Amino acid sequence: MEIPETDSEDEMAPGWEERCTTDGLVFYAHHATKTTQWHHPRTNKKKRVTGELPFGWERQITEEGKVFFVDHLNHKTTYTDPRLAFAVEESKSLTDLRQRFDSSTTGIQILHGRDLTGRIAIVTGANCGIGYETARSLAYHGCTVVFACRDLTKAEAAIARIQKQRPSSTCHALQVDLASLTSVRMFAHTFSVRFGRCDVLLLNAGVFGLPHTLTEDGLETTFQVNHLSQFYLALLLQPLLVQSTPARVIFVSSESHRFATLNTENISEDLLSPSHKSSYTSIIAYCNTKLCNVLTALEMQRRFGDQGINCYAVHPGNAVSTYLTRHWWAYRLLYAVVRPFTKSLQQACATSVYCAASVDISRFGGIYVNNCVPCLPSQSSLDSILSNRLWITSLSMIEHVLGRRAFSMQPLSKCNEQSPNNKASDTC
């Protein structure tokens, strides 16, 4: 029978054997002294594994009552619990967290051996680019993935590619247009009724390099798509996330947030969503929305972290060649030139996947993660006064469009009637 290989960093002195209990606690047995202990003989740290077996494995018992494990994917068996190959050290703080991944790690590698069967994840903008690779990585490991996309045809085509490669994967497409708050609300209602739980909300969609345009809600497009609509979606699904605890919310931000111009003195609806092109610069607008993503993730952790929701902001990588640059030919050219020197899409999705499913980071929320490593964001993003003002301003802007009951999640048919000024009535 095959024995899983152990990490060289965890090699022990002769006579010791690593074992684990059924509930995932790792212990160490010494054959000569016939003693056991919870701490690793070399590092003196405790370790644990998830309660689930790796994807494709099954626990069986012989007629003599001996437990063994079957790997149905590779047609192998072993008496050694395969979960031990994926044990992680218990960390008391983020500084104690061992770095196991870096900028070259892929999303598939992050999930090696994980079984996400039974979990449901939403990925916005999942039909292409980093969102597609994120969704594909999760689906490959048993997670039910909902593609939240504006174009259902493209979403269905993306799902078909995944299911051709992995027929057992479970993916669904639901339409949402982030340029419409009403569409966001309809998506949240439909998803809640259809699926009844949400383990991971991965807010990946975004736009970049747009000229000044207004959405049907009268808001600047970059601001609404990159921040406001996804903030609204997270709030609408917050009760469902609480019911599904432990749950995770991931905001895909960018290192560009460090160049934002927002601060406690100038934050306003007009700065966030300029009504005239004379006060609009696409680069600044993008950087500001990326700061909004980090601020929202940290503020959401403060408000809902004690309810079992962990929130993260992530940076996928620099100058990654994606569909994001489609609106600006100069950036398409630049990204094409630097493409050989930047991350692949699978590498770019790794940090999102890490925050969505890694056991390592499950105890820690309200952090900014780059290259699968928690790190400090900009000083502005750590300003709780600024994040609170952004939160309140965002709520006000949503209520201005949809009315005072924008967050009630009532049947939507009653709330789609528009008043003469093209705003939803206050009864919605």
PDB file of N, CA and C in Angstrom, residues 362-408:
ATOM      1  N   SER A 362      -7.916  30.411   7.898  1.00  0.00           N
ATOM      2  CA  SER A 362      -9.330  30.372   8.264  1.00  0.00           C
ATOM      3  C   SER A 362      -9.633  31.082   9.577  1.00  0.00           C
ATOM      4  N   ARG A 363      -8.647  31.211  10.467  1.00  0.00           N
ATOM      5  CA  ARG A 363      -8.876  31.854  11.759  1.00  0.00           C
ATOM      6  C   ARG A 363      -8.679  33.363  11.723  1.00  0.00           C
ATOM      7  N   PHE A 364      -8.211  33.871  10.602  1.00  0.00           N
ATOM      8  CA  PHE A 364      -7.852  35.282  10.528  1.00  0.00           C
ATOM      9  C   PHE A 364      -8.652  35.976   9.435  1.00  0.00           C
ATOM     10  N   GLY A 365      -9.321  37.068   9.791  1.00  0.00           N
ATOM     11  CA  GLY A 365     -10.062  37.854   8.816  1.00  0.00           C
ATOM     12  C   GLY A 365      -9.684  39.316   8.944  1.00  0.00           C
ATOM     13  N   GLY A 366     -10.210  40.129   8.022  1.00  0.00           N
ATOM     14  CA  GLY A 366      -9.931  41.554   8.065  1.00  0.00           C
ATOM     15  C   GLY A 366      -8.505  41.884   7.711  1.00  0.00           C
ATOM     16  N   ILE A 367      -7.974  41.213   6.661  1.00  0.00           N
ATOM     17  CA  ILE A 367      -6.578  41.412   6.281  1.00  0.00           C
ATOM     18  C   ILE A 367      -6.460  41.602   4.768  1.00  0.00           C
ATOM     19  N   TYR A 368      -5.339  42.153   4.377  1.00  0.00           N
ATOM     20  CA  TYR A 368      -4.998  42.361   2.967  1.00  0.00           C
ATOM     21  C   TYR A 368      -3.933  41.327   2.605  1.00  0.00           C
ATOM     22  N   VAL A 369      -4.139  40.606   1.498  1.00  0.00           N
ATOM     23  CA  VAL A 369      -3.268  39.487   1.152  1.00  0.00           C
ATOM     24  C   VAL A 369      -2.703  39.687  -0.251  1.00  0.00           C
ATOM     25  N   ASN A 370      -1.388  39.530  -0.361  1.00  0.00           N
ATOM     26  CA  ASN A 370      -0.696  39.665  -1.644  1.00  0.00           C
ATOM     27  C   ASN A 370       0.252  38.479  -1.788  1.00  0.00           C
ATOM     28  N   ASN A 371       0.217  37.806  -2.932  1.00  0.00           N
ATOM     29  CA  ASN A 371       1.055  36.622  -3.158  1.00  0.00           C
ATOM     30  C   ASN A 371       0.859  35.560  -2.079  1.00  0.00           C
ATOM     31  N   CYS A 372      -0.397  35.406  -1.643  1.00  0.00           N
ATOM     32  CA  CYS A 372      -0.767  34.408  -0.632  1.00  0.00           C
ATOM     33  C   CYS A 372      -0.109  34.681   0.714  1.00  0.00           C
ATOM     34  N   VAL A 373       0.252  35.928   0.972  1.00  0.00           N
ATOM     35  CA  VAL A 373       0.888  36.314   2.226  1.00  0.00           C
ATOM     36  C   VAL A 373       0.173  37.552   2.782  1.00  0.00           C
ATOM     37  N   PRO A 374      -0.324  37.512   4.013  1.00  0.00           N
ATOM     38  CA  PRO A 374      -0.908  38.715   4.611  1.00  0.00           C
ATOM     39  C   PRO A 374       0.143  39.817   4.711  1.00  0.00           C
ATOM     40  N   CYS A 375      -0.240  41.029   4.324  1.00  0.00           N
ATOM     41  CA  CYS A 375       0.703  42.147   4.385  1.00  0.00           C
ATOM     42  C   CYS A 375      -0.056  43.436   4.688  1.00  0.00           C
ATOM     43  N   LEU A 376       0.680  44.479   4.984  1.00  0.00           N
ATOM     44  CA  LEU A 376       0.062  45.757   5.326  1.00  0.00           C
ATOM     45  C   LEU A 376      -0.430  46.473   4.076  1.00  0.00           C
ATOM     46  N   PRO A 377      -1.678  46.914   4.062  1.00  0.00           N
ATOM     47  CA  PRO A 377      -2.150  47.773   2.964  1.00  0.00           C
ATOM     48  C   PRO A 377      -1.714  49.204   3.227  1.00  0.00           C
ATOM     49  N   SER A 378      -2.229  50.138   2.451  1.00  0.00           N
ATOM     50  CA  SER A 378      -1.867  51.546   2.634  1.00  0.00           C
ATOM     51  C   SER A 378      -2.395  52.063   3.968  1.00  0.00           C
ATOM     52  N   GLN A 379      -1.801  53.139   4.448  1.00  0.00           N
ATOM     53  CA  GLN A 379      -2.256  53.740   5.700  1.00  0.00           C
ATOM     54  C   GLN A 379      -3.707  54.210   5.592  1.00  0.00           C
ATOM     55  N   SER A 380      -4.087  54.712   4.423  1.00  0.00           N
ATOM     56  CA  SER A 380      -5.463  55.191   4.240  1.00  0.00           C
ATOM     57  C   SER A 380      -6.476  54.062   4.438  1.00  0.00           C
ATOM     58  N   SER A 381      -6.134  52.867   3.973  1.00  0.00           N
ATOM     59  CA  SER A 381      -7.073  51.754   4.067  1.00  0.00           C
ATOM     60  C   SER A 381      -7.243  51.263   5.504  1.00  0.00           C
ATOM     61  N   LEU A 382      -6.315  51.633   6.394  1.00  0.00           N
ATOM     62  CA  LEU A 382      -6.404  51.238   7.795  1.00  0.00           C
ATOM     63  C   LEU A 382      -7.147  52.282   8.637  1.00  0.00           C
ATOM     64  N   ASP A 383      -7.592  53.354   7.988  1.00  0.00           N
ATOM     65  CA  ASP A 383      -8.280  54.441   8.687  1.00  0.00           C
ATOM     66  C   ASP A 383      -9.746  54.055   8.907  1.00  0.00           C
ATOM     67  N   SER A 384     -10.098  53.718  10.137  1.00  0.00           N
ATOM     68  CA  SER A 384     -11.460  53.273  10.438  1.00  0.00           C
ATOM     69  C   SER A 384     -12.481  54.395  10.274  1.00  0.00           C
ATOM     70  N   ILE A 385     -12.059  55.643  10.449  1.00  0.00           N
ATOM     71  CA  ILE A 385     -12.979  56.771  10.229  1.00  0.00           C
ATOM     72  C   ILE A 385     -13.323  56.872   8.751  1.00  0.00           C
ATOM     73  N   LEU A 386     -12.311  56.726   7.890  1.00  0.00           N
ATOM     74  CA  LEU A 386     -12.549  56.768   6.447  1.00  0.00           C
ATOM     75  C   LEU A 386     -13.424  55.611   6.001  1.00  0.00           C
ATOM     76  N   SER A 387     -13.171  54.405   6.511  1.00  0.00           N
ATOM     77  CA  SER A 387     -13.972  53.250   6.104  1.00  0.00           C
ATOM     78  C   SER A 387     -15.414  53.387   6.570  1.00  0.00           C
ATOM     79  N   ASN A 388     -15.622  53.968   7.747  1.00  0.00           N
ATOM     80  CA  ASN A 388     -16.981  54.174   8.240  1.00  0.00           C
ATOM     81  C   ASN A 388     -17.714  55.212   7.402  1.00  0.00           C
ATOM     82  N   ARG A 389     -17.015  56.272   7.012  1.00  0.00           N
ATOM     83  CA  ARG A 389     -17.650  57.291   6.170  1.00  0.00           C
ATOM     84  C   ARG A 389     -17.967  56.741   4.777  1.00  0.00           C
ATOM     85  N   LEU A 390     -17.076  55.904   4.241  1.00  0.00           N
ATOM     86  CA  LEU A 390     -17.353  55.269   2.952  1.00  0.00           C
ATOM     87  C   LEU A 390     -18.574  54.377   3.069  1.00  0.00           C
ATOM     88  N   TRP A 391     -18.671  53.632   4.144  1.00  0.00           N
ATOM     89  CA  TRP A 391     -19.808  52.725   4.365  1.00  0.00           C
ATOM     90  C   TRP A 391     -21.117  53.502   4.380  1.00  0.00           C
ATOM     91  N   ILE A 392     -21.151  54.569   5.171  1.00  0.00           N
ATOM     92  CA  ILE A 392     -22.369  55.375   5.302  1.00  0.00           C
ATOM     93  C   ILE A 392     -22.708  56.059   3.978  1.00  0.00           C
ATOM     94  N   THR A 393     -21.701  56.584   3.290  1.00  0.00           N
ATOM     95  CA  THR A 393     -21.931  57.246   2.001  1.00  0.00           C
ATOM     96  C   THR A 393     -22.456  56.251   0.967  1.00  0.00           C
ATOM     97  N   SER A 394     -21.908  55.046   0.959  1.00  0.00           N
ATOM     98  CA  SER A 394     -22.354  54.018   0.012  1.00  0.00           C
ATOM     99  C   SER A 394     -23.798  53.635   0.276  1.00  0.00           C
ATOM    100  N   LEU A 395     -24.171  53.470   1.542  1.00  0.00           N
ATOM    101  CA  LEU A 395     -25.561  53.162   1.887  1.00  0.00           C
ATOM    102  C   LEU A 395     -26.493  54.266   1.394  1.00  0.00           C
ATOM    103  N   SER A 396     -26.069  55.507   1.602  1.00  0.00           N
ATOM    104  CA  SER A 396     -26.892  56.643   1.192  1.00  0.00           C
ATOM    105  C   SER A 396     -27.102  56.657  -0.319  1.00  0.00           C
ATOM    106  N   MET A 397     -26.058  56.343  -1.076  1.00  0.00           N
ATOM    107  CA  MET A 397     -26.168  56.351  -2.534  1.00  0.00           C
ATOM    108  C   MET A 397     -27.084  55.237  -3.024  1.00  0.00           C
ATOM    109  N   ILE A 398     -27.031  54.081  -2.385  1.00  0.00           N
ATOM    110  CA  ILE A 398     -27.920  52.972  -2.764  1.00  0.00           C
ATOM    111  C   ILE A 398     -29.360  53.321  -2.444  1.00  0.00           C
ATOM    112  N   GLU A 399     -29.589  53.875  -1.265  1.00  0.00           N
ATOM    113  CA  GLU A 399     -30.950  54.238  -0.865  1.00  0.00           C
ATOM    114  C   GLU A 399     -31.511  55.356  -1.740  1.00  0.00           C
ATOM    115  N   HIS A 400     -30.648  56.230  -2.236  1.00  0.00           N
ATOM    116  CA  HIS A 400     -31.105  57.301  -3.127  1.00  0.00           C
ATOM    117  C   HIS A 400     -31.659  56.714  -4.428  1.00  0.00           C
ATOM    118  N   VAL A 401     -31.086  55.607  -4.858  1.00  0.00           N
ATOM    119  CA  VAL A 401     -31.544  54.980  -6.101  1.00  0.00           C
ATOM    120  C   VAL A 401     -32.741  54.069  -5.862  1.00  0.00           C
ATOM    121  N   LEU A 402     -32.690  53.253  -4.812  1.00  0.00           N
ATOM    122  CA  LEU A 402     -33.699  52.206  -4.626  1.00  0.00           C
ATOM    123  C   LEU A 402     -34.715  52.485  -3.520  1.00  0.00           C
ATOM    124  N   GLY A 403     -34.503  53.538  -2.767  1.00  0.00           N
ATOM    125  CA  GLY A 403     -35.463  53.825  -1.704  1.00  0.00           C
ATOM    126  C   GLY A 403     -34.982  53.318  -0.354  1.00  0.00           C
ATOM    127  N   ARG A 404     -35.746  53.645   0.697  1.00  0.00           N
ATOM    128  CA  ARG A 404     -35.321  53.343   2.062  1.00  0.00           C
ATOM    129  C   ARG A 404     -35.281  51.848   2.358  1.00  0.00           C
ATOM    130  N   ARG A 405     -36.043  51.061   1.620  1.00  0.00           N
ATOM    131  CA  ARG A 405     -36.086  49.626   1.905  1.00  0.00           C
ATOM    132  C   ARG A 405     -35.244  48.842   0.895  1.00  0.00           C
ATOM    133  N   ALA A 406     -34.148  49.430   0.489  1.00  0.00           N
ATOM    134  CA  ALA A 406     -33.269  48.787  -0.493  1.00  0.00           C
ATOM    135  C   ALA A 406     -32.704  47.470   0.007  1.00  0.00           C
ATOM    136  N   PHE A 407     -32.657  47.272   1.333  1.00  0.00           N
ATOM    137  CA  PHE A 407     -32.032  46.082   1.899  1.00  0.00           C
ATOM    138  C   PHE A 407     -33.037  45.110   2.510  1.00  0.00           C
ATOM    139  N   SER A 408     -34.314  45.279   2.167  1.00  0.00           N
ATOM    140  CA  SER A 408     -35.342  44.451   2.794  1.00  0.00           C
ATOM    141  C   SER A 408     -35.445  43.060   2.201  1.00  0.00           C
TER     142      SER A 408
END
